[in-house]
Short mmCIF file of C-alpha atoms in Angstrom, two decimals:
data_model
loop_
_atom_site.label_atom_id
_atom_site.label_comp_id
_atom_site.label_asym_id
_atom_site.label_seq_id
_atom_site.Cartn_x
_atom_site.Cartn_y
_atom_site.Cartn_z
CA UNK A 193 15.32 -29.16 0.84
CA UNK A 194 16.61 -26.05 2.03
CA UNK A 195 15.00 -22.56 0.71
CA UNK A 196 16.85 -19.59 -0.09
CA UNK A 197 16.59 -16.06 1.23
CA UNK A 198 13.29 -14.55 1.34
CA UNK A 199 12.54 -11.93 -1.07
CA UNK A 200 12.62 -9.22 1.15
CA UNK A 201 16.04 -10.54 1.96
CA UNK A 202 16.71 -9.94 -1.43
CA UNK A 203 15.29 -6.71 -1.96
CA UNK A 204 17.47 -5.90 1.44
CA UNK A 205 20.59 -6.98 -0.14
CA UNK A 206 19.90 -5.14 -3.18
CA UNK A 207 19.15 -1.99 -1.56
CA UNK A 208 22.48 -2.64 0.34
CA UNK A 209 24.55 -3.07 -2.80
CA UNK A 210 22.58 -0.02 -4.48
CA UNK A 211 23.80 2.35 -1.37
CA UNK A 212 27.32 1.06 -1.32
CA UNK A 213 27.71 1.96 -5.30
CA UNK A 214 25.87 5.25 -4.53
CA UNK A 215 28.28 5.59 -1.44
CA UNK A 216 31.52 5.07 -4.09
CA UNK A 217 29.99 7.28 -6.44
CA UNK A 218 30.12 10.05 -3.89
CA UNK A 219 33.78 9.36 -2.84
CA UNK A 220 34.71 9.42 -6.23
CA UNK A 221 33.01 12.83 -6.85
CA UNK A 222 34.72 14.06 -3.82
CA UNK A 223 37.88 13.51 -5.18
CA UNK A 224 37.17 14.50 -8.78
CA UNK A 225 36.45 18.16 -6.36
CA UNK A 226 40.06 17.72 -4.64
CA UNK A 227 41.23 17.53 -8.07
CA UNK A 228 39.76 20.29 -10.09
CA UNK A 229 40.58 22.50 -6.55
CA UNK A 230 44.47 21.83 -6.43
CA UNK A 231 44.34 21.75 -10.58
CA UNK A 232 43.14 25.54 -10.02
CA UNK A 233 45.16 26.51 -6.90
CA UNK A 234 48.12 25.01 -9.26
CA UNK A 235 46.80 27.62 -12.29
CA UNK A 236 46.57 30.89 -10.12
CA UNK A 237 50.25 29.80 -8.72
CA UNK A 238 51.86 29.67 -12.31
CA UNK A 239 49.65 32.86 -12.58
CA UNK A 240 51.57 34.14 -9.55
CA UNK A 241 55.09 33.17 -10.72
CA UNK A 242 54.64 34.77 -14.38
CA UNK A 243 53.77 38.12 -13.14
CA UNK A 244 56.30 38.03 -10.83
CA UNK A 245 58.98 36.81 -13.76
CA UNK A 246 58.04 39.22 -16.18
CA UNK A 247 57.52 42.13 -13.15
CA UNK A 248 61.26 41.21 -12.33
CA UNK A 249 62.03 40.67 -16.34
CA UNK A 250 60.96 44.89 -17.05
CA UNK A 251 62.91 45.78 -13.57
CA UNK A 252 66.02 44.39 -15.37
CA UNK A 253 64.98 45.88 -18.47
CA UNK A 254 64.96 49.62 -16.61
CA UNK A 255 68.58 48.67 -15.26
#
């Protein structure tokens, strides 16, 4: 009769499977970061462009 792992092989794989979720966790935070980061640099852009549409908008407006 064969025995199966010991428990502390258990606890090890455990602890293994807790760090790799923890690991995945932090990857997907890191891109939820990426994300918000280009979302904003995407905002202050169309910022950028409508100033510079309605700046060029009065210009034609003084013509």
């Amino acid at each position: 009769m064969t025995r199966g792992p010991s428990p502390f092989e258990w606890q090890r794989q455990a602890l293994a499977a807790h760090r790799a979720s923890l690991d995945a966790m932090a990857r997907g935070l890191d891109v939820a970061g990426d994300l918000t980061r280009m979302q904003e640099a995407g905002q202050k852009a169309m910022e950028a462009n409508l100033k510079a549409w309605s700046s060029w908008a009065s210009l034609w407006r003084w013509k």
